Coordinates of C-alpha atoms and ligand atoms in Angstrom, one line a residue:
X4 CA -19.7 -12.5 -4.5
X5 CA -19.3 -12.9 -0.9
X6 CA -16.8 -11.3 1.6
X7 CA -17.0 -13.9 4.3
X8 CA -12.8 -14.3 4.0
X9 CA -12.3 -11.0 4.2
X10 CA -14.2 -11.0 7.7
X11 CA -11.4 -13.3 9.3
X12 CA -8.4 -10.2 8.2
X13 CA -10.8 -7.7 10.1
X14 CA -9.8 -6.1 13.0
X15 CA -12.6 -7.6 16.0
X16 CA -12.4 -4.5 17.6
X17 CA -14.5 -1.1 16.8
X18 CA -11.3 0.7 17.4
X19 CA -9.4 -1.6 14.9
X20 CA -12.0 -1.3 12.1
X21 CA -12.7 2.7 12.6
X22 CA -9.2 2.9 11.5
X23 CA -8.9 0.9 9.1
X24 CA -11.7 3.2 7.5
X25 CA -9.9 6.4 7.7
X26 CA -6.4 4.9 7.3
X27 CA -6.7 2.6 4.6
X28 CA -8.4 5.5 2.0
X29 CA -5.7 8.0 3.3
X30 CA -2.5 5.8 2.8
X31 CA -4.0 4.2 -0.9
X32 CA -4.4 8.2 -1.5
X33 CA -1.3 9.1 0.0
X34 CA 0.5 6.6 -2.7
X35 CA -1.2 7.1 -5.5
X36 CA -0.5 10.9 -5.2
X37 CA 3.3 10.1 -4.1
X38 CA 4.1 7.8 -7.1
X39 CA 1.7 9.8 -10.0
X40 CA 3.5 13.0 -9.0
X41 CA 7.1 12.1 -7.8
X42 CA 7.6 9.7 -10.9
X43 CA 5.6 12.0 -13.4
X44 CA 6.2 16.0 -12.4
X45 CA 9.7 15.6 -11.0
X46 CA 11.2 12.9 -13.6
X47 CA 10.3 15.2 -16.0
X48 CA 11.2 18.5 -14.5
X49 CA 14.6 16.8 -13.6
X50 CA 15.4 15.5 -17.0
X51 CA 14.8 19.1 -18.4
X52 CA 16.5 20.8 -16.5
X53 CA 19.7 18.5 -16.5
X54 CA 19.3 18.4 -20.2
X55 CA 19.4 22.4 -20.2
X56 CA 22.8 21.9 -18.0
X57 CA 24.4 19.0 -20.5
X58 CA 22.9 21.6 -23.4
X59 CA 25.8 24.6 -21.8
X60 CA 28.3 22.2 -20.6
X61 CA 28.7 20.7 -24.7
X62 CA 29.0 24.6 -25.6
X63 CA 31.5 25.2 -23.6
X64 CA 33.3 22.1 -24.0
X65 CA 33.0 22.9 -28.2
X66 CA 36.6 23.3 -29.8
X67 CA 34.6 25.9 -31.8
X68 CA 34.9 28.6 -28.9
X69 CA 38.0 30.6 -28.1
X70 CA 37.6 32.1 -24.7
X71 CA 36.3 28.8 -22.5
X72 CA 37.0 30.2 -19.4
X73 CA 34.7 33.1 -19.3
X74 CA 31.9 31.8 -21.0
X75 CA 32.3 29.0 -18.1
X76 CA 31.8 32.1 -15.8
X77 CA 28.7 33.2 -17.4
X78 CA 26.9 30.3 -16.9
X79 CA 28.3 29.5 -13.9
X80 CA 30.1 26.4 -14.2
X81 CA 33.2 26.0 -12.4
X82 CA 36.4 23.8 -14.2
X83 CA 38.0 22.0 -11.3
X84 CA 41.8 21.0 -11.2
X85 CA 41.9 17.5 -11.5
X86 CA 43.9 14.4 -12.8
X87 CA 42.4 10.7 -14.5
X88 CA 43.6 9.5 -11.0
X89 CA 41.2 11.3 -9.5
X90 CA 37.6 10.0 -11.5
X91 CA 35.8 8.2 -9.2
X92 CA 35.0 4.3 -9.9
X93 CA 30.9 4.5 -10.4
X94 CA 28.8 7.3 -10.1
X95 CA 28.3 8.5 -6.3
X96 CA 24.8 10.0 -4.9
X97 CA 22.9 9.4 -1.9
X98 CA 20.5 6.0 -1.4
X99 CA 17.9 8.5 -1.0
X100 CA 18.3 10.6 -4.1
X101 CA 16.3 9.2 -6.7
X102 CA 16.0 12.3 -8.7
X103 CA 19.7 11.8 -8.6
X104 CA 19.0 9.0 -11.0
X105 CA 17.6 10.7 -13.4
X106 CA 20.4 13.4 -13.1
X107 CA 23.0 11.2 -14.1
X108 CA 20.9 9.3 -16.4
X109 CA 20.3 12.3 -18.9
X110 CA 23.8 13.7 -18.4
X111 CA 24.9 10.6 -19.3
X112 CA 22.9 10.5 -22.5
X113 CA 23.5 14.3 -23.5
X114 CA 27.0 15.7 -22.4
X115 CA 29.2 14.3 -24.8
X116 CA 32.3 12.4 -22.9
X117 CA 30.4 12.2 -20.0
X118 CA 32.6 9.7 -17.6
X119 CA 31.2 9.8 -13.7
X120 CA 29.1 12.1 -12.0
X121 CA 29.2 12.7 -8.1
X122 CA 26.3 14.5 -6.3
X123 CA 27.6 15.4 -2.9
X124 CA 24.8 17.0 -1.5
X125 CA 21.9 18.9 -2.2
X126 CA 23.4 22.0 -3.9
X127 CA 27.1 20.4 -5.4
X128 CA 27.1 18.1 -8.6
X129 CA 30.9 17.2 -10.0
X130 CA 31.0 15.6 -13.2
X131 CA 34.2 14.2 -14.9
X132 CA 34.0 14.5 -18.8
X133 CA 36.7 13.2 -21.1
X134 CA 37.0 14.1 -25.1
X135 CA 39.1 12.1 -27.3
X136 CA 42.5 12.7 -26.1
X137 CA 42.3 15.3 -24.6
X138 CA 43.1 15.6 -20.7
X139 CA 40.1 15.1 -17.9
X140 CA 38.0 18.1 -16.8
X141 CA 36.2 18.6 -13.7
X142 CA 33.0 21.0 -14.0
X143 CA 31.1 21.5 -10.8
X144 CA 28.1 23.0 -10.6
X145 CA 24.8 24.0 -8.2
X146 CA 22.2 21.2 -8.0
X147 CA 19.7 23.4 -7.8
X148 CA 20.1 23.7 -11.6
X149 CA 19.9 20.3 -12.2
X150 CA 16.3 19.1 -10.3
X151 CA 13.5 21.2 -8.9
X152 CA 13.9 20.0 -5.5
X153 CA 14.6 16.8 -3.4
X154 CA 11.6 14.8 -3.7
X155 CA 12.6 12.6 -0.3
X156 CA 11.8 15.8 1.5
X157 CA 8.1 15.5 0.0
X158 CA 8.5 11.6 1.0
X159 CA 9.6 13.0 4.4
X160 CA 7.1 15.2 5.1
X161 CA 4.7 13.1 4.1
X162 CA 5.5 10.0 6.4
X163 CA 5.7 12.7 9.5
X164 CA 2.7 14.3 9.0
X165 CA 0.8 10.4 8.4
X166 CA 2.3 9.7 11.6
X167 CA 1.6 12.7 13.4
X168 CA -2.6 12.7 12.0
X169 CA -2.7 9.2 12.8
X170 CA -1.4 10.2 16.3
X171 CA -4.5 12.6 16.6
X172 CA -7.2 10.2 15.3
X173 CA -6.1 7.8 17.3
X174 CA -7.0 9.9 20.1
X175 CA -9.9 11.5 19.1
X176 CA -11.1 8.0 18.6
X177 CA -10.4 6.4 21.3
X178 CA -12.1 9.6 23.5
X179 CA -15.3 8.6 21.0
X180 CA -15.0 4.8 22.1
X181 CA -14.8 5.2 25.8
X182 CA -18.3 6.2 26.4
X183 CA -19.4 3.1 24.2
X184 CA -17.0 0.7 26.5
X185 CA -18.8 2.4 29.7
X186 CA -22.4 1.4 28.1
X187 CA -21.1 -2.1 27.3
X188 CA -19.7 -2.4 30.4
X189 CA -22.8 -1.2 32.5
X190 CA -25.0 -3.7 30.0
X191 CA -23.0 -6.4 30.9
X192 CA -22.7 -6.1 34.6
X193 CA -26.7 -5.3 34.6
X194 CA -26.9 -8.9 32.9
X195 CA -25.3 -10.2 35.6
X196 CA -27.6 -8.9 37.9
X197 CA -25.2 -6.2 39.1
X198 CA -25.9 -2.5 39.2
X199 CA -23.0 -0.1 37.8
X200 CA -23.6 3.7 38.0
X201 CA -23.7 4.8 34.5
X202 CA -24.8 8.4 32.7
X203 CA -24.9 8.4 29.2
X204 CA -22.4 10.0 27.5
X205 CA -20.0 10.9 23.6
X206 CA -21.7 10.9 20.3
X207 CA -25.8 11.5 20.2
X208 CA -26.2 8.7 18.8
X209 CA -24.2 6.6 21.8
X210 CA -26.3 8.6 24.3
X211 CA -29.6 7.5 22.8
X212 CA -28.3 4.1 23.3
X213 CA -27.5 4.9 26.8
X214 CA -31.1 6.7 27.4
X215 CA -32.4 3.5 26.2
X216 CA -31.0 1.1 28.0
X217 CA -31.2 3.4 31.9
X218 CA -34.9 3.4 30.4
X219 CA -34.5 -0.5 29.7
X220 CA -32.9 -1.1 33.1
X221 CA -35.0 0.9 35.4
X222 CA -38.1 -0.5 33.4
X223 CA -36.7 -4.3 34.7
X224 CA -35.8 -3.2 38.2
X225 CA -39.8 -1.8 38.8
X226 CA -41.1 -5.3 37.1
X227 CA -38.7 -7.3 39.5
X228 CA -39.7 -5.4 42.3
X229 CA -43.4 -5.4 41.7
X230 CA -43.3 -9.3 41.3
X231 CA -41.2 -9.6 44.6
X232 CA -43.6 -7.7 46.3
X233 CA -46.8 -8.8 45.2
X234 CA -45.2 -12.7 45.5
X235 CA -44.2 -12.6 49.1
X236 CA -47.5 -10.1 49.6
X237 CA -49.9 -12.9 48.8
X238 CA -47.8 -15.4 50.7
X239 CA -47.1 -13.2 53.4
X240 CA -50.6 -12.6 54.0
X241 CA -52.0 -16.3 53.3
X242 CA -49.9 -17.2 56.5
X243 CA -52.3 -15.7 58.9
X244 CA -54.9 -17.1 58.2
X245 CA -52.9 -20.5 57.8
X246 CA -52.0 -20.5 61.7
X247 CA -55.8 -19.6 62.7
X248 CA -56.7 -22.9 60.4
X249 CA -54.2 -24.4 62.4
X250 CA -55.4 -23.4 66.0
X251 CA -58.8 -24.6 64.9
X252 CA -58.0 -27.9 63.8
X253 CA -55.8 -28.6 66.5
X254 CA -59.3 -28.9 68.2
X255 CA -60.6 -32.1 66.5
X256 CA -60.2 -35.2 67.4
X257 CA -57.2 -37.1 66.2
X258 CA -59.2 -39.3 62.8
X259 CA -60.3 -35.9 61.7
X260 CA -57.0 -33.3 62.4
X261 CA -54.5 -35.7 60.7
X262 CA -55.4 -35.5 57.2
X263 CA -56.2 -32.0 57.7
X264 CA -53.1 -31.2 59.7
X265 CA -51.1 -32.6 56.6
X266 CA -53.3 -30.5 54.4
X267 CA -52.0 -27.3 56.2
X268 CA -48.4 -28.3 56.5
X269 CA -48.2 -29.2 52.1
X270 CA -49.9 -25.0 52.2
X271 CA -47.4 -23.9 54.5
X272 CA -44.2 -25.5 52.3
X273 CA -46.1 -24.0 49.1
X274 CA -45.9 -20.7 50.3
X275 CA -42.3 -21.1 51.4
X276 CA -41.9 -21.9 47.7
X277 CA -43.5 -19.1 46.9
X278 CA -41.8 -16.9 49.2
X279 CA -38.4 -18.3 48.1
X280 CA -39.4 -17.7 44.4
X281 CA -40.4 -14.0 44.7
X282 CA -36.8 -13.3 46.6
X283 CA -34.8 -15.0 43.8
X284 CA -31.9 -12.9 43.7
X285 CA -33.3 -9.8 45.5
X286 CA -32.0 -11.1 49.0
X287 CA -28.1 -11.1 49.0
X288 CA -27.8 -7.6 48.2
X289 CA -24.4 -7.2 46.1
X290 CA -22.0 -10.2 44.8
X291 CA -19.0 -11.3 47.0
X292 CA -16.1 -12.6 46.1
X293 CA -16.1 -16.1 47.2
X294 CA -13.7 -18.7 47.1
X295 CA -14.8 -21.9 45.2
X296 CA -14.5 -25.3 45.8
X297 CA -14.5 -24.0 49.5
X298 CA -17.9 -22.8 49.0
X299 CA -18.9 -26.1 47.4
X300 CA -17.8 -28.4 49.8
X301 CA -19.6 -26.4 52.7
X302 CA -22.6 -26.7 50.9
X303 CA -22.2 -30.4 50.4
X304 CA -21.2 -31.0 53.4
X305 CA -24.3 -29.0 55.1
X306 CA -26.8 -31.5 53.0
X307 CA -24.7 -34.4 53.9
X308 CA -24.9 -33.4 57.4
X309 CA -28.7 -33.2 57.2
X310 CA -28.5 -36.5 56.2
X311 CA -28.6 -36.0 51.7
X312 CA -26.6 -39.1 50.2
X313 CA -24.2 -36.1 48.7
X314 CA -20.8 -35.4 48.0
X315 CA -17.9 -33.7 46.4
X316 CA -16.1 -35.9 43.6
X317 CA -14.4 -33.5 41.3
X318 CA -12.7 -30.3 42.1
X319 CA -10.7 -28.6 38.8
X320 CA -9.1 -25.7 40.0
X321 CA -9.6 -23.1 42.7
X322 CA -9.5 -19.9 43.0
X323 CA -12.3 -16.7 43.9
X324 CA -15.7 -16.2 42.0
X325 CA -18.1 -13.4 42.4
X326 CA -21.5 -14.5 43.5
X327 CA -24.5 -14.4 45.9
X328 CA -23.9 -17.0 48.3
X329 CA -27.0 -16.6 49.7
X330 CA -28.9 -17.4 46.2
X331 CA -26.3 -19.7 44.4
X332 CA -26.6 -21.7 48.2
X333 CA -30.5 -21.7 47.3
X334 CA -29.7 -23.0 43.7
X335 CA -27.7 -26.0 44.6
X336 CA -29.8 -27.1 47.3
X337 CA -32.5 -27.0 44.8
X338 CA -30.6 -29.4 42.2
X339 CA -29.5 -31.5 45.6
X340 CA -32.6 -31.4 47.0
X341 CA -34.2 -32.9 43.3
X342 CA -31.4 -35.3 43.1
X343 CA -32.1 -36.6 46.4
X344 CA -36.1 -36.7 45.5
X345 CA -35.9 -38.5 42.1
X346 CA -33.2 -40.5 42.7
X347 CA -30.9 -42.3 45.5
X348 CA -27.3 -40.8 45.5
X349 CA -25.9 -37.7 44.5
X350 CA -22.9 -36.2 42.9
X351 CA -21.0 -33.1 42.7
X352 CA -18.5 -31.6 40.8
X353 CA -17.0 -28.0 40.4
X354 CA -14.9 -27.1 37.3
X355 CA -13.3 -23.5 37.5
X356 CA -11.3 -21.7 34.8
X357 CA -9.9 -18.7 33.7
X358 CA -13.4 -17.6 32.0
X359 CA -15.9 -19.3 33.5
X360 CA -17.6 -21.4 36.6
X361 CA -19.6 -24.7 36.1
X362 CA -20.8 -26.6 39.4
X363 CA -22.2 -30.2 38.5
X364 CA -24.3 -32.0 40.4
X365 CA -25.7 -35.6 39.3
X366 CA -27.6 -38.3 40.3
X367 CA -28.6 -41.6 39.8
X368 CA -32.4 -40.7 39.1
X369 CA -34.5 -41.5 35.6
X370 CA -33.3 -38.3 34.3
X371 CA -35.6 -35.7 32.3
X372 CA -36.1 -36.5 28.6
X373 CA -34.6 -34.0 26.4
X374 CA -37.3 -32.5 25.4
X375 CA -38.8 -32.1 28.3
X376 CA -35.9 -29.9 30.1
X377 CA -37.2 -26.9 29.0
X378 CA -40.7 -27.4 30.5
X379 CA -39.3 -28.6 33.4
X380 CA -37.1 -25.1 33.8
X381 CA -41.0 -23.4 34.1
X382 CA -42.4 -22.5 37.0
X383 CA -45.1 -24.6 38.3
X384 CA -44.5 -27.3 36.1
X385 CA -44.1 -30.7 37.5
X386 CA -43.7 -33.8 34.6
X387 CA -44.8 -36.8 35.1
X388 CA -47.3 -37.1 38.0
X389 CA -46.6 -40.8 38.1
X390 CA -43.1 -40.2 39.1
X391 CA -44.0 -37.3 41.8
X392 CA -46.8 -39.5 43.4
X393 CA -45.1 -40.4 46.3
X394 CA -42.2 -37.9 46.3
X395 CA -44.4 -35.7 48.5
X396 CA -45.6 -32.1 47.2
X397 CA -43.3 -30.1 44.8
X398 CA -44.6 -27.7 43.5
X399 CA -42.4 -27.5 40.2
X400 CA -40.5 -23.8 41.8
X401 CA -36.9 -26.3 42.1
X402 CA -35.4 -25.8 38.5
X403 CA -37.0 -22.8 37.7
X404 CA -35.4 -20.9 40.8
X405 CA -32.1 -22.2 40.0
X406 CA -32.0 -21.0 36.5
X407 CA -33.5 -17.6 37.7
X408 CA -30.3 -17.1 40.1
X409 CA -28.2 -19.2 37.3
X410 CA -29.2 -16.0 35.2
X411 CA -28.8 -13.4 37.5
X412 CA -25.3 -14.2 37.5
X413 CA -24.9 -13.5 34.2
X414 CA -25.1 -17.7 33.6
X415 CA -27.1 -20.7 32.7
X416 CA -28.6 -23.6 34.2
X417 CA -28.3 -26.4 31.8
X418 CA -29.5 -30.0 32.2
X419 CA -28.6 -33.6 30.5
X420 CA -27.9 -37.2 31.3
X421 CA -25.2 -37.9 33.8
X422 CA -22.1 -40.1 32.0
X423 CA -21.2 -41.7 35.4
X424 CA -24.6 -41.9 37.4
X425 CA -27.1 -42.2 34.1
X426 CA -29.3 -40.1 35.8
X427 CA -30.2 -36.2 35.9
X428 CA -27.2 -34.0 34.8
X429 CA -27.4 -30.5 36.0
X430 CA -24.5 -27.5 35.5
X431 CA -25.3 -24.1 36.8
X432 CA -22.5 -22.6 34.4
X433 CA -21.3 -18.6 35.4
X434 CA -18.9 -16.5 33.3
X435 CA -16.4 -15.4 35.5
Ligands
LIG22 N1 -33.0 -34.9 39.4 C1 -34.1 -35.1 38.7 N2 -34.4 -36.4 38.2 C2 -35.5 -36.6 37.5 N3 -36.4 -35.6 37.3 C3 -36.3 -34.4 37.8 C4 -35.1 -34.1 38.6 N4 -35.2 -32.8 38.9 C5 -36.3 -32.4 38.5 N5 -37.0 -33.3 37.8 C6 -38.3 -33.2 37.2 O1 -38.5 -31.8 36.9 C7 -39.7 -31.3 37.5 C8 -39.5 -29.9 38.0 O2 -38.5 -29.9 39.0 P1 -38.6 -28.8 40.1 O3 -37.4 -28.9 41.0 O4 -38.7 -27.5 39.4 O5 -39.9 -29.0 40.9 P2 -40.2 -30.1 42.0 O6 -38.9 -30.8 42.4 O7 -41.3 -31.0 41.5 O8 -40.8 -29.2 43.1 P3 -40.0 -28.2 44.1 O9 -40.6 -26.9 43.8 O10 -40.3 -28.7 45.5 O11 -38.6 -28.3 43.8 C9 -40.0 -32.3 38.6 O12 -41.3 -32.3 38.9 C10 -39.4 -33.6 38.1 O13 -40.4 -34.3 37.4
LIG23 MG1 -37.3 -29.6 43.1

């Protein structure tokens, strides 16, 4: 037997479903308790001690006895003036009295000539009793001897003090929560490539969590930073030696220095890969807010101006996003730059919502076979050599950068066919 329906009445939240542990048992308990003992202990209580009541009103009531009046003052009954005028239509009690029922239930079963009873409050019963022809009496007497006590009062109580613990768990629980909100909080900015101050805090086991992941992210900052260095190291230091090649072919004569020349400049434009590759998102410090199809069109309009067959199509909504211009500038010139190489004319589109950005850009190219996208996301993969003959020396960094700074903003770089242009589809897609 599965529960898989149940999942879809479950709270979502950790909050939600930590109280429905502790208040479902509690309220089940809570009427299991109420009903067992209100309808067992005080039905039974009540009905004997209204029975005991009926059992002295008969005696006095008996023909048999002379002197009425002062065995009603022993046992405390009082005989009220009254008139058949005065019997009220139905028995009276309070919505709230149950074991009221059950008073007027037994008297009505064991005082004989029992007409209508009226409980006024907690501590005054009347009852009207007619015999045979004779006239109507009015006996009153103290509740108190008639039920043990007023079970609403244990109903009462019982609803305040639910209330008032559920009060407290509730904040006891949401204190217990908070320091698990932080750590998801700090996770999820850290995915997006964003550092938030955090110091684990709460239950142990939420702090080992939080150990674990300042462990985690400190772990990923050194690897990031040792690849950044190391990258622009080598390229760094492969430049010197580049411009002394340089000087010294600038010597030859021209048959020999072209080839060569054009040798050194395809070096030069693989290290600027390089370089480009090791900054990834390290550059542009922190994210700034940034408005958006703004920010689009400038980039557009830059390539355009450099002479890129590129421009802005679509625009669906507007508003301001959190990035790295610097790197998300990178990541579109990339996909433009591609778009331009593989194919003849470019498109781009921005989509913004509530929840998420997705810039599109498109182009008229032979596409990348499905499943070849995710090679083509690698670094230093280039497909099809045919295809990159003459489209002068990639070296396969594109793609793979664009996804790296897709990622570090907490998004996706996606690929697929273009609907409109049939060639290369490409959405850098960023939660907002
Ligand atoms: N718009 C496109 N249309 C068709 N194929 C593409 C497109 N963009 C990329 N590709 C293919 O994916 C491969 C990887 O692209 P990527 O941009 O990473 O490298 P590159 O363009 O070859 O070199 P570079 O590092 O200079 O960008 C390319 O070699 C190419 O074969
Ligand atoms: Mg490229």
């Amino acid at each position: 037997m599965t529960f898989e329906w149940l999942k879809r009445y479950m709270p979502d939240g950790l909050y939600g479903r930590a109280a429905l542990i502790l208040v479902l048992p509690v309220v089940t308990l809570q009427l299991v308790v109420s009903v067992v003992f209100i309808q067992r202990h005080f039905e039974g209580v009540t009905e004997q001690m209204t029975r005991e009541i009926a059992r002295q009103i008969n005696t006095v009531l008996d023909p048999e006895w002379d002197d009425d009046a002062r065995l009603a003052e022993r046992l405390s009954l009082d005989f009220l003036p009254t008139s058949a005028a005065q019997v009220p239509e139905a028995h009276i009690r309070r919505w709230y009295d149950f074991s009221g029922i059950v008073v007027i239930r037994t008297l009505d079963q064991h005082v004989v000539g029992f007409q209508r009873a009226h409980l006024v409050d907690d501590w005054t019963v009347h009852i009207w009793v007619q015999r045979g022809n004779e006239p109507v009496q009015m006996i009153e007497f103290n509740r108190k001897r008639a039920s043990a006590s007023n079970p609403h009062q244990l109903l009462v109580n019982m609803v305040v003090f639910g209330a008032l613990m559920t009060l407290i768990a509730y904040l006891y629980l949401r204190n217990q929560l908070r320091p698990i909100k932080r750590l998801a909080k700090a996770s999820e900015a850290f995915g997006r490539g964003r550092h938030v101050a955090y110091s684990p805090s709460g239950a142990i086991e939420v702090r080992a969590a939080g150990h674990a992941f300042l462990d985690m992210r400190a772990r990923i900052e050194r690897q990031i930073e040792q690849r950044t260095m190391m990258l622009s190291g080598i390229s760094h230091d492969l430049r010197t030696p580049l411009t002394r090649l340089r000087l010294s072919v600038s010597m030859l004569d021209d048959t020999e220095r072209e080839p060569l020349e054009r040798d050194i400049d395809d070096m030069q434009k693989l290290i600027d890969a390089f370089l480009d590759f090791a900054r990834g998102n390290a550059d542009s410090a922190q994210p700034e807010p940034t408005d958006m199809p703004g920010f689009a069109q400038e980039i557009v309009d830059d390539c355009a101006r450099a002479g890129v067959p590129v421009s802005l199509v679509d625009v669906d909504g507007a508003g301001q996003v959190t990035l790295r211009q610097t790197a998300l500038r990178r990541a579109l010139e990339n996909l433009i730059g591609n778009a331009e190489r593989y194919g003849t004319h470019c498109e781009v589109s921005v989509a913004l919502t509530e929840k998420s950005l997705r810039i599109r850009v498109e182009d008229d190219g032979p596409g990348i076979a499905a499943g070849q996208r995710g090679a083509a996301l690698r670094p230093f993969v280039r497909l099809d050599p045919a295809r990159n003959q003459d489209s002068g020396t990639g070296v396969g960094l594109g793609l793979a950068i664009a996804a790296d700074i897709a990622r570090g903003h907490g998004g996706v770089l996606r690929l697929g066919v273009s609907e409109t242009l049939g060639g290369l589809r490409a959405d850098i897609v960023i939660a907002r």
